[in-house]
């Protein structure tokens, strides 16, 4: 028997009209939330994108895989290896490889210069020291690239600037810069413990170049030969990592393009079978694809989202930092990757979990909810097809808009704060904890809120496509990173469409899990030691 939508039964709905005090409180919280989001996004504009930093890691891998010509002419290189390297470098002129790598480093350095000025003005000593160390490392590597582009004076000036940056307080990178200046000066100057210092502060291609120069200066031909053999081993590892990093977008993008071609053909010749065909929904009662029955108004939707975001901000900005400070945990974070991983997983869960009691209390008077809300259909296998298929469909879309976004923002806009932790942590347990955050906790909580509640609620006032677009945009904004807004909006819209058509939160959660897991795997390959 057909049931009349609750939207057409205003007398059956509990009143959403808030009291004056409640309205005033929500108005204040709304203004504070908008102000916080605006200021956070504005601040992220001046931060280098984590994606740009990841590009540096890929650049370093490419340098490693290309076999440094400073050490050998490469005539005896395996032909298969050469073909793999050339395929990975297909968009780069090998003669200009060093110049391109140097340009990438200079882009990140320029973005960091502005951020350094803000940190110096705020007098935040630990944050300032961390940024100084990061910039010193970038300048050391930039100097080695300048040497390869025959800009020897520029390289020496770059290394000299590290001492000026540190203002007389020579750090471990300052000592390395001094050693490198001596190695490339005329006449050369050799410092004690130069080899151990280079090994401690440099890795990959940069370590090989510096050690090769040191061994040549010390006439240690046997060590130079061993260094070349080690370089060949590291070249194999770099090629393997590059293959993994590039295969994810390459395979996913290729399958995604094929899927979109198939969907296009289906739309042109078999339109009634297309997932985008909507006319049949009006006649198919079993699909439950009519707009959700929403017994509350937009005021209640806004109330839930504002209360959740307020709780999220209180937990992340006040409660959790205060607890960590009182327990003395914050002082030990930088020394323990496992602790860092726990301090990603637990605070994340604590900051987003308040949405569950907020949703329960806010929607309690509407119980039982109409059919179709917060559905988990484990026994229907279609959610697996929707999740996997939509993942491949999303890859080319998000890749394209990510390139456009990165070009438009020119390396600015911040990035996901988990990325540097993912790169630095090398043990199994931290990796598992971080993966649990990205692939289990995030898909469950974020899909439950944004697709399970927000998307259907918006259909009260918007057509389904409008609700999908707006919920996707709000999903992106909630991540509080300017660089992520466009890509995450597109991804959020795909997840919204998948949930709308499947009416199963497991489908969008699977897509979310696959997306974050793919990114996680690429980061592990990119940053693995």
Short mmCIF file of C-alpha atoms in Angstrom, two decimals:
data_model
loop_
_atom_site.label_atom_id
_atom_site.label_comp_id
_atom_site.label_asym_id
_atom_site.label_seq_id
_atom_site.Cartn_x
_atom_site.Cartn_y
_atom_site.Cartn_z
CA UNK A 1 0.00 0.00 0.00
CA UNK A 2 1.31 3.41 -0.93
CA UNK A 3 1.99 5.77 1.94
CA UNK A 4 1.66 9.49 1.57
CA UNK A 5 5.01 11.32 2.02
CA UNK A 6 5.40 12.96 5.38
CA UNK A 7 6.28 16.19 3.59
CA UNK A 8 2.58 16.41 2.75
CA UNK A 9 1.42 15.92 6.35
CA UNK A 10 2.38 19.08 8.20
CA UNK A 11 -0.02 18.30 11.04
CA UNK A 12 1.87 15.06 11.77
CA UNK A 13 5.23 16.80 12.13
CA UNK A 14 6.63 17.89 15.48
CA UNK A 15 7.21 21.60 15.57
CA UNK A 16 10.71 22.74 14.57
CA UNK A 17 10.18 26.27 15.80
CA UNK A 18 13.01 27.00 18.26
CA UNK A 19 12.70 29.20 21.33
CA UNK A 20 14.11 32.71 21.21
CA UNK A 21 17.01 31.77 23.48
CA UNK A 22 17.80 28.72 21.38
CA UNK A 23 17.60 30.78 18.19
CA UNK A 24 19.97 33.37 19.65
CA UNK A 25 22.44 30.69 20.74
CA UNK A 26 22.36 28.98 17.33
CA UNK A 27 22.84 32.34 15.59
CA UNK A 28 25.91 33.08 17.70
CA UNK A 29 27.35 29.59 17.15
CA UNK A 30 26.64 29.89 13.41
CA UNK A 31 28.50 33.19 13.18
CA UNK A 32 31.43 31.79 15.16
CA UNK A 33 31.52 28.69 12.94
CA UNK A 34 31.50 30.76 9.75
CA UNK A 35 34.22 33.02 11.17
CA UNK A 36 36.35 30.04 12.20
CA UNK A 37 35.99 28.38 8.79
CA UNK A 38 36.79 31.63 6.96
CA UNK A 39 39.89 32.35 9.03
CA UNK A 40 41.12 28.76 8.78
CA UNK A 41 40.72 28.65 5.01
CA UNK A 42 42.38 32.06 4.72
CA UNK A 43 45.31 30.85 6.83
CA UNK A 44 45.63 27.71 4.71
CA UNK A 45 46.11 29.91 1.63
CA UNK A 46 49.53 30.89 2.97
CA UNK A 47 50.58 27.30 3.70
CA UNK A 48 52.35 25.16 1.11
CA UNK A 49 50.17 22.36 -0.19
CA UNK A 50 51.09 18.96 1.20
CA UNK A 51 50.58 17.76 -2.37
CA UNK A 52 53.43 20.07 -3.41
CA UNK A 53 55.64 18.50 -0.75
CA UNK A 54 54.66 15.07 -2.02
CA UNK A 55 55.70 16.18 -5.49
CA UNK A 56 59.17 16.79 -4.03
CA UNK A 57 59.27 13.22 -2.76
CA UNK A 58 58.37 11.96 -6.22
CA UNK A 59 60.99 14.27 -7.71
CA UNK A 60 63.58 12.79 -5.35
CA UNK A 61 62.54 9.27 -6.37
CA UNK A 62 62.86 10.18 -10.04
CA UNK A 63 66.36 11.54 -9.43
CA UNK A 64 67.24 8.28 -7.68
CA UNK A 65 65.77 6.17 -10.46
CA UNK A 66 67.51 8.14 -13.20
CA UNK A 67 70.96 7.02 -11.97
CA UNK A 68 73.16 10.05 -11.22
CA UNK A 69 75.48 10.72 -14.12
CA UNK A 70 77.96 12.35 -11.77
CA UNK A 71 79.03 8.88 -10.65
CA UNK A 72 78.93 6.78 -13.82
CA UNK A 73 78.05 7.25 -17.46
CA UNK A 74 75.31 4.62 -17.15
CA UNK A 75 76.44 2.72 -20.26
CA UNK A 76 76.03 -0.65 -18.56
CA UNK A 77 72.55 -0.03 -17.24
CA UNK A 78 69.97 -2.74 -17.76
CA UNK A 79 67.85 -2.00 -20.83
CA UNK A 80 64.61 -2.98 -19.08
CA UNK A 81 65.39 -0.60 -16.23
CA UNK A 82 66.15 2.13 -18.71
CA UNK A 83 62.80 1.64 -20.42
CA UNK A 84 60.94 1.77 -17.09
CA UNK A 85 62.72 4.94 -16.07
CA UNK A 86 62.05 6.56 -19.42
CA UNK A 87 58.35 5.68 -19.21
CA UNK A 88 58.16 7.26 -15.76
CA UNK A 89 59.97 10.32 -17.07
CA UNK A 90 57.92 10.55 -20.25
CA UNK A 91 56.74 14.07 -19.42
CA UNK A 92 60.21 15.30 -18.48
CA UNK A 93 63.25 16.11 -20.59
CA UNK A 94 66.09 14.16 -18.98
CA UNK A 95 68.51 16.98 -19.78
CA UNK A 96 66.35 19.40 -17.84
CA UNK A 97 65.58 17.02 -15.00
CA UNK A 98 67.74 18.88 -12.50
CA UNK A 99 66.33 22.26 -13.54
CA UNK A 100 62.77 20.95 -13.13
CA UNK A 101 63.59 19.48 -9.74
CA UNK A 102 65.20 22.76 -8.67
CA UNK A 103 62.12 24.70 -9.76
CA UNK A 104 59.93 22.41 -7.63
CA UNK A 105 62.11 23.03 -4.59
CA UNK A 106 62.16 26.77 -5.15
CA UNK A 107 58.36 26.79 -5.35
CA UNK A 108 58.10 25.16 -1.93
CA UNK A 109 60.80 27.44 -0.50
CA UNK A 110 59.00 30.55 -1.71
CA UNK A 111 55.77 29.36 -0.13
CA UNK A 112 57.59 28.62 3.13
CA UNK A 113 59.20 32.07 3.27
CA UNK A 114 55.84 33.76 3.83
CA UNK A 115 54.86 31.22 6.45
CA UNK A 116 58.20 31.70 8.23
CA UNK A 117 57.57 35.43 8.56
CA UNK A 118 54.20 34.78 10.21
CA UNK A 119 55.74 32.29 12.63
CA UNK A 120 58.55 34.70 13.54
CA UNK A 121 55.99 37.42 14.24
CA UNK A 122 54.02 35.09 16.50
CA UNK A 123 57.16 34.11 18.46
CA UNK A 124 56.18 30.44 18.64
CA UNK A 125 59.55 28.91 19.45
CA UNK A 126 58.91 25.16 18.81
CA UNK A 127 56.98 25.86 15.62
CA UNK A 128 59.66 28.32 14.49
CA UNK A 129 62.46 25.82 15.10
CA UNK A 130 60.60 23.11 13.20
CA UNK A 131 60.07 25.39 10.23
CA UNK A 132 63.72 26.56 10.27
CA UNK A 133 64.88 22.94 10.22
CA UNK A 134 62.57 22.13 7.32
CA UNK A 135 63.74 25.13 5.31
CA UNK A 136 67.40 24.33 5.99
CA UNK A 137 66.89 20.83 4.62
CA UNK A 138 65.16 22.21 1.51
CA UNK A 139 67.99 24.69 0.91
CA UNK A 140 70.67 22.02 1.24
CA UNK A 141 68.95 19.92 -1.41
CA UNK A 142 68.35 22.96 -3.61
CA UNK A 143 72.07 23.73 -3.48
CA UNK A 144 72.98 20.25 -4.68
CA UNK A 145 70.55 20.67 -7.57
CA UNK A 146 72.08 24.05 -8.40
CA UNK A 147 75.46 22.32 -8.66
CA UNK A 148 74.02 19.97 -11.28
CA UNK A 149 72.67 22.94 -13.25
CA UNK A 150 76.20 24.45 -13.28
CA UNK A 151 75.21 27.25 -10.91
CA UNK A 152 78.06 26.71 -8.46
CA UNK A 153 78.03 30.24 -7.06
CA UNK A 154 74.29 30.02 -6.55
CA UNK A 155 74.71 26.73 -4.67
CA UNK A 156 77.35 28.18 -2.35
CA UNK A 157 75.14 31.22 -1.73
CA UNK A 158 72.19 28.94 -0.94
CA UNK A 159 74.22 26.99 1.61
CA UNK A 160 75.56 30.23 3.07
CA UNK A 161 71.98 31.46 3.54
CA UNK A 162 71.34 28.58 5.94
CA UNK A 163 73.75 30.07 8.46
CA UNK A 164 72.06 33.43 8.05
CA UNK A 165 68.68 31.76 8.54
CA UNK A 166 69.85 30.10 11.75
CA UNK A 167 71.34 33.39 13.01
CA UNK A 168 74.54 31.88 14.35
CA UNK A 169 72.91 28.89 16.09
CA UNK A 170 74.35 26.19 13.84
CA UNK A 171 72.08 23.16 13.62
CA UNK A 172 72.89 19.75 12.22
CA UNK A 173 71.78 20.99 8.78
CA UNK A 174 73.93 24.08 9.21
CA UNK A 175 76.93 21.81 9.72
CA UNK A 176 76.04 19.87 6.58
CA UNK A 177 75.76 23.12 4.62
CA UNK A 178 79.23 24.10 5.84
CA UNK A 179 80.63 20.72 4.72
CA UNK A 180 79.06 21.05 1.27
CA UNK A 181 80.39 24.59 0.83
CA UNK A 182 83.86 23.27 1.60
CA UNK A 183 83.56 20.39 -0.86
CA UNK A 184 82.55 22.66 -3.76
CA UNK A 185 84.82 25.60 -2.92
CA UNK A 186 88.10 26.38 -4.64
CA UNK A 187 90.32 25.24 -3.01
CA UNK A 188 88.36 22.48 -1.32
CA UNK A 189 87.99 22.42 2.46
CA UNK A 190 87.46 19.10 4.26
CA UNK A 191 85.86 18.94 7.69
CA UNK A 192 86.11 16.14 10.28
CA UNK A 193 83.20 13.68 10.49
CA UNK A 194 81.99 14.89 7.09
CA UNK A 195 80.86 11.44 5.97
CA UNK A 196 78.84 10.67 9.11
CA UNK A 197 77.24 14.11 8.97
CA UNK A 198 76.24 13.67 5.32
CA UNK A 199 74.77 10.23 6.02
CA UNK A 200 72.85 11.60 9.00
CA UNK A 201 71.19 14.50 7.19
CA UNK A 202 70.90 13.42 3.54
CA UNK A 203 69.42 10.41 1.79
CA UNK A 204 68.82 9.06 -1.68
CA UNK A 205 70.27 10.89 -4.65
CA UNK A 206 71.44 13.83 -2.53
CA UNK A 207 73.52 11.61 -0.25
CA UNK A 208 75.08 9.87 -3.26
CA UNK A 209 76.10 13.16 -4.88
CA UNK A 210 77.58 14.55 -1.66
CA UNK A 211 79.43 11.34 -0.77
CA UNK A 212 80.74 10.99 -4.33
CA UNK A 213 82.23 14.49 -4.08
CA UNK A 214 83.73 13.68 -0.66
CA UNK A 215 85.28 10.38 -1.81
CA UNK A 216 86.70 12.05 -4.91
CA UNK A 217 88.25 14.78 -2.76
CA UNK A 218 89.72 12.16 -0.40
CA UNK A 219 90.77 9.91 -3.33
CA UNK A 220 88.83 6.96 -1.89
CA UNK A 221 88.24 5.11 -5.17
CA UNK A 222 87.24 1.86 -3.48
CA UNK A 223 84.52 3.61 -1.50
CA UNK A 224 83.42 5.39 -4.67
CA UNK A 225 82.94 2.02 -6.39
CA UNK A 226 80.93 0.70 -3.42
CA UNK A 227 78.83 3.85 -3.51
CA UNK A 228 77.95 3.24 -7.14
CA UNK A 229 76.93 -0.35 -6.38
CA UNK A 230 74.73 0.88 -3.56
CA UNK A 231 73.26 3.48 -5.92
CA UNK A 232 72.22 0.71 -8.31
CA UNK A 233 70.45 -1.14 -5.48
CA UNK A 234 68.67 2.02 -4.42
CA UNK A 235 67.78 2.69 -8.05
CA UNK A 236 65.91 -0.62 -8.21
CA UNK A 237 64.01 0.25 -5.03
CA UNK A 238 63.18 3.71 -6.36
CA UNK A 239 61.84 2.27 -9.62
CA UNK A 240 59.65 -0.18 -7.71
CA UNK A 241 58.25 2.61 -5.56
CA UNK A 242 57.63 4.82 -8.57
CA UNK A 243 55.79 1.99 -10.30
CA UNK A 244 53.48 1.61 -7.27
CA UNK A 245 52.93 5.36 -6.92
CA UNK A 246 52.13 5.84 -10.59
CA UNK A 247 50.18 2.62 -11.10
CA UNK A 248 47.37 3.66 -8.75
CA UNK A 249 46.27 6.74 -10.72
CA UNK A 250 47.29 5.14 -14.03
CA UNK A 251 45.32 1.91 -13.59
CA UNK A 252 42.48 3.57 -11.71
CA UNK A 253 42.28 6.40 -14.23
CA UNK A 254 42.38 4.04 -17.21
CA UNK A 255 39.64 1.82 -15.81
CA UNK A 256 37.68 4.92 -14.88
CA UNK A 257 37.87 6.31 -18.40
CA UNK A 258 36.76 2.95 -19.80
CA UNK A 259 33.88 2.92 -17.32
CA UNK A 260 32.79 6.41 -18.35
CA UNK A 261 32.97 5.41 -22.02
CA UNK A 262 30.76 2.44 -21.23
CA UNK A 263 28.30 4.64 -19.33
CA UNK A 264 28.23 7.07 -22.26
CA UNK A 265 27.47 4.27 -24.73
CA UNK A 266 24.82 2.94 -22.37
CA UNK A 267 23.24 6.39 -22.15
CA UNK A 268 23.20 6.79 -25.93
CA UNK A 269 21.86 3.36 -26.88
CA UNK A 270 20.40 1.76 -23.73
CA UNK A 271 19.30 4.82 -21.82
CA UNK A 272 16.65 3.12 -19.69
CA UNK A 273 19.34 0.89 -18.16
CA UNK A 274 21.63 3.80 -17.30
CA UNK A 275 22.12 4.71 -13.61
CA UNK A 276 21.61 8.33 -14.70
CA UNK A 277 18.17 7.63 -16.20
CA UNK A 278 15.60 9.11 -13.83
CA UNK A 279 12.23 8.85 -15.57
CA UNK A 280 11.67 5.23 -14.59
CA UNK A 281 11.91 6.14 -10.92
CA UNK A 282 8.44 7.62 -10.97
CA UNK A 283 6.98 4.25 -11.95
CA UNK A 284 9.23 1.85 -10.01
CA UNK A 285 7.98 1.57 -6.45
CA UNK A 286 10.59 -1.02 -5.46
CA UNK A 287 13.64 1.13 -6.11
CA UNK A 288 12.77 3.65 -3.36
CA UNK A 289 14.47 6.31 -5.46
CA UNK A 290 11.92 9.02 -4.83
CA UNK A 291 13.16 11.89 -2.71
CA UNK A 292 13.52 11.02 0.95
CA UNK A 293 10.64 11.74 3.28
CA UNK A 294 12.07 14.48 5.51
CA UNK A 295 9.93 15.16 8.60
CA UNK A 296 12.05 18.11 9.77
CA UNK A 297 12.82 21.44 8.19
CA UNK A 298 16.07 23.12 7.17
CA UNK A 299 16.25 24.80 10.58
CA UNK A 300 16.73 21.42 12.25
CA UNK A 301 19.31 20.43 9.64
CA UNK A 302 21.27 23.61 10.24
CA UNK A 303 20.98 23.10 14.01
CA UNK A 304 22.47 19.60 13.85
CA UNK A 305 25.37 20.67 11.63
CA UNK A 306 26.17 23.75 13.74
CA UNK A 307 26.08 21.76 16.99
CA UNK A 308 28.31 19.07 15.51
CA UNK A 309 30.82 21.59 14.16
CA UNK A 310 30.86 23.43 17.49
CA UNK A 311 31.58 20.18 19.33
CA UNK A 312 34.24 19.33 16.75
CA UNK A 313 36.00 22.68 17.23
CA UNK A 314 35.81 22.51 21.02
CA UNK A 315 37.37 19.06 21.02
CA UNK A 316 40.13 19.81 18.51
CA UNK A 317 40.99 23.34 19.59
CA UNK A 318 40.47 23.23 23.36
CA UNK A 319 39.68 19.96 25.11
CA UNK A 320 42.14 17.56 23.43
CA UNK A 321 45.13 19.99 23.39
CA UNK A 322 44.48 20.84 27.05
CA UNK A 323 44.35 17.18 28.07
CA UNK A 324 47.54 16.40 26.14
CA UNK A 325 49.28 19.35 27.77
CA UNK A 326 48.17 18.34 31.29
CA UNK A 327 49.31 14.76 30.72
CA UNK A 328 52.64 15.92 29.31
CA UNK A 329 52.09 13.90 26.15
CA UNK A 330 52.66 16.78 23.73
CA UNK A 331 56.34 16.96 24.71
CA UNK A 332 56.95 13.36 23.61
CA UNK A 333 55.00 13.36 20.36
CA UNK A 334 57.89 14.15 18.00
CA UNK A 335 59.97 11.25 19.39
CA UNK A 336 57.44 8.43 19.04
CA UNK A 337 55.71 7.61 15.74
CA UNK A 338 53.37 5.13 17.43
CA UNK A 339 52.27 7.82 19.86
CA UNK A 340 51.79 10.21 16.94
CA UNK A 341 49.55 7.66 15.23
CA UNK A 342 47.47 7.12 18.38
CA UNK A 343 47.19 10.89 18.70
CA UNK A 344 45.71 10.97 15.21
CA UNK A 345 43.22 8.13 15.65
CA UNK A 346 41.92 8.84 19.16
CA UNK A 347 41.48 12.64 18.82
CA UNK A 348 39.82 12.15 15.43
CA UNK A 349 37.28 9.72 16.85
CA UNK A 350 36.69 11.92 19.91
CA UNK A 351 36.19 15.01 17.76
CA UNK A 352 33.69 13.53 15.29
CA UNK A 353 31.90 11.04 17.55
CA UNK A 354 29.73 13.73 19.24
CA UNK A 355 27.63 13.72 16.07
CA UNK A 356 26.07 10.40 17.18
CA UNK A 357 24.47 11.70 20.41
CA UNK A 358 23.68 15.01 18.69
CA UNK A 359 21.81 13.20 15.92
CA UNK A 360 20.06 10.93 18.40
CA UNK A 361 18.86 13.77 20.63
CA UNK A 362 17.97 16.10 17.76
CA UNK A 363 15.95 13.51 15.84
CA UNK A 364 14.49 11.68 18.83
CA UNK A 365 11.06 13.28 18.52
CA UNK A 366 10.84 12.17 14.87
CA UNK A 367 11.24 8.49 15.71
CA UNK A 368 10.56 6.16 14.07
CA UNK A 369 12.21 7.70 11.01
CA UNK A 370 10.65 7.14 7.57
CA UNK A 371 11.91 4.27 5.45
CA UNK A 372 15.27 4.88 3.77
CA UNK A 373 17.16 6.72 6.52
CA UNK A 374 20.64 5.59 7.70
CA UNK A 375 20.40 2.26 5.89
CA UNK A 376 23.05 -0.48 6.14
CA UNK A 377 22.14 -3.36 3.82
CA UNK A 378 24.84 -5.98 4.41
CA UNK A 379 23.03 -8.82 2.68
CA UNK A 380 22.57 -7.15 -0.70
CA UNK A 381 25.77 -7.50 -2.81
CA UNK A 382 24.95 -4.48 -4.98
CA UNK A 383 26.75 -2.18 -2.52
CA UNK A 384 30.03 -3.88 -3.39
CA UNK A 385 29.51 -3.16 -7.09
CA UNK A 386 28.48 0.42 -6.39
CA UNK A 387 31.47 1.03 -4.12
CA UNK A 388 34.12 -0.50 -6.38
CA UNK A 389 32.66 0.82 -9.63
CA UNK A 390 32.25 4.34 -8.30
CA UNK A 391 35.86 4.32 -7.07
CA UNK A 392 37.15 3.82 -10.60
CA UNK A 393 34.63 6.35 -11.91
CA UNK A 394 35.85 8.92 -9.38
CA UNK A 395 39.58 8.55 -10.10
CA UNK A 396 39.76 10.43 -13.45
CA UNK A 397 37.32 13.09 -12.25
CA UNK A 398 39.23 13.88 -9.06
CA UNK A 399 42.63 13.70 -10.79
CA UNK A 400 41.58 16.28 -13.37
CA UNK A 401 40.09 18.72 -10.87
CA UNK A 402 43.10 18.22 -8.56
CA UNK A 403 45.45 19.30 -11.34
CA UNK A 404 43.27 22.32 -12.06
CA UNK A 405 43.09 23.21 -8.37
CA UNK A 406 46.82 22.84 -7.86
CA UNK A 407 47.52 25.00 -10.91
CA UNK A 408 45.08 27.66 -9.76
CA UNK A 409 46.38 27.76 -6.18
CA UNK A 410 50.03 27.69 -7.34
CA UNK A 411 51.23 25.44 -4.53
CA UNK A 412 49.32 27.27 -1.80
CA UNK A 413 46.26 26.23 0.16
CA UNK A 414 47.51 23.87 2.85
CA UNK A 415 46.83 20.18 2.83
CA UNK A 416 45.88 17.16 4.85
CA UNK A 417 47.89 17.25 8.13
CA UNK A 418 48.09 13.44 8.12
CA UNK A 419 50.32 13.42 5.03
CA UNK A 420 53.66 14.27 6.68
CA UNK A 421 52.97 11.78 9.48
CA UNK A 422 52.22 9.08 6.92
CA UNK A 423 55.50 9.78 5.20
CA UNK A 424 57.66 9.90 8.32
CA UNK A 425 56.28 6.88 10.20
CA UNK A 426 57.95 3.67 9.06
CA UNK A 427 56.86 1.04 11.62
CA UNK A 428 53.95 -1.35 11.09
CA UNK A 429 51.81 -0.33 14.08
CA UNK A 430 51.78 3.43 13.29
CA UNK A 431 50.89 2.61 9.69
CA UNK A 432 48.02 0.36 10.77
CA UNK A 433 46.70 2.99 13.18
CA UNK A 434 46.86 5.68 10.52
CA UNK A 435 45.18 3.41 7.99
CA UNK A 436 42.46 2.69 10.55
CA UNK A 437 41.87 6.42 10.86
CA UNK A 438 41.70 6.97 7.11
CA UNK A 439 39.97 3.80 5.93
CA UNK A 440 37.68 2.84 8.82
CA UNK A 441 36.95 5.74 11.16
CA UNK A 442 36.75 8.51 8.55
CA UNK A 443 34.45 6.65 6.12
CA UNK A 444 32.06 5.61 8.88
CA UNK A 445 31.67 8.93 10.68
CA UNK A 446 31.85 11.22 7.64
CA UNK A 447 29.49 9.17 5.50
CA UNK A 448 27.03 8.75 8.35
CA UNK A 449 26.84 12.52 8.81
CA UNK A 450 27.22 13.97 5.32
CA UNK A 451 25.54 11.28 3.24
CA UNK A 452 23.36 9.63 5.88
CA UNK A 453 21.92 12.83 7.36
CA UNK A 454 22.86 15.99 5.48
CA UNK A 455 22.20 14.86 1.90
CA UNK A 456 18.65 13.55 2.50
CA UNK A 457 17.83 16.53 4.73
CA UNK A 458 18.74 18.99 1.97
CA UNK A 459 16.21 17.37 -0.38
CA UNK A 460 13.56 19.08 1.75
CA UNK A 461 14.30 22.32 -0.12
CA UNK A 462 16.50 21.30 -3.06
CA UNK A 463 16.24 18.85 -5.95
CA UNK A 464 18.33 15.74 -5.44
CA UNK A 465 21.17 16.94 -7.70
CA UNK A 466 21.30 20.24 -5.83
CA UNK A 467 21.41 18.41 -2.51
CA UNK A 468 24.21 16.15 -3.78
CA UNK A 469 26.25 19.17 -4.94
CA UNK A 470 25.72 21.21 -1.76
CA UNK A 471 26.41 18.31 0.59
CA UNK A 472 29.58 17.54 -1.38
CA UNK A 473 30.73 21.14 -1.06
CA UNK A 474 30.03 21.25 2.70
CA UNK A 475 31.87 17.94 3.06
CA UNK A 476 34.91 19.54 1.41
CA UNK A 477 34.70 22.73 3.48
CA UNK A 478 34.57 20.69 6.70
CA UNK A 479 38.11 19.48 5.96
CA UNK A 480 39.27 23.10 6.45
CA UNK A 481 41.89 23.07 3.69
CA UNK A 482 41.61 25.36 0.70
CA UNK A 483 43.59 22.99 -1.50
CA UNK A 484 41.12 20.19 -0.86
CA UNK A 485 37.87 22.02 -1.54
CA UNK A 486 37.51 21.42 -5.29
CA UNK A 487 38.75 17.78 -5.36
CA UNK A 488 36.79 16.80 -2.25
CA UNK A 489 33.66 18.51 -3.55
CA UNK A 490 33.80 16.31 -6.66
CA UNK A 491 34.55 13.22 -4.59
CA UNK A 492 31.74 14.10 -2.18
CA UNK A 493 29.31 14.49 -5.07
CA UNK A 494 30.26 11.04 -6.39
CA UNK A 495 29.72 9.54 -2.94
CA UNK A 496 26.41 11.38 -2.68
CA UNK A 497 25.23 10.01 -6.02
CA UNK A 498 26.27 6.51 -5.01
CA UNK A 499 24.33 6.73 -1.76
CA UNK A 500 21.28 8.19 -3.49
CA UNK A 501 21.14 5.43 -6.08
CA UNK A 502 22.09 2.52 -3.82
CA UNK A 503 20.24 3.74 -0.71
CA UNK A 504 22.96 1.94 1.26
CA UNK A 505 25.56 3.76 3.34
CA UNK A 506 27.87 0.77 2.93
CA UNK A 507 28.31 1.68 -0.75
CA UNK A 508 29.55 5.23 -0.12
CA UNK A 509 31.59 4.04 2.88
CA UNK A 510 33.31 1.46 0.68
CA UNK A 511 34.10 4.13 -1.92
CA UNK A 512 35.46 6.38 0.84
CA UNK A 513 37.52 3.50 2.25
CA UNK A 514 38.96 2.55 -1.15
CA UNK A 515 39.84 6.16 -1.94
CA UNK A 516 41.68 6.75 1.33
CA UNK A 517 43.36 3.33 1.16
CA UNK A 518 44.66 4.02 -2.34
CA UNK A 519 46.05 7.36 -1.23
CA UNK A 520 47.56 5.69 1.84
CA UNK A 521 49.31 3.02 -0.25
CA UNK A 522 50.73 5.63 -2.61
CA UNK A 523 52.04 7.68 0.31
CA UNK A 524 53.66 4.65 1.91
CA UNK A 525 55.41 3.84 -1.37
CA UNK A 526 56.39 7.47 -1.87
CA UNK A 527 57.74 8.11 1.60
CA UNK A 528 59.07 4.67 2.51
CA UNK A 529 62.65 4.50 3.62
#
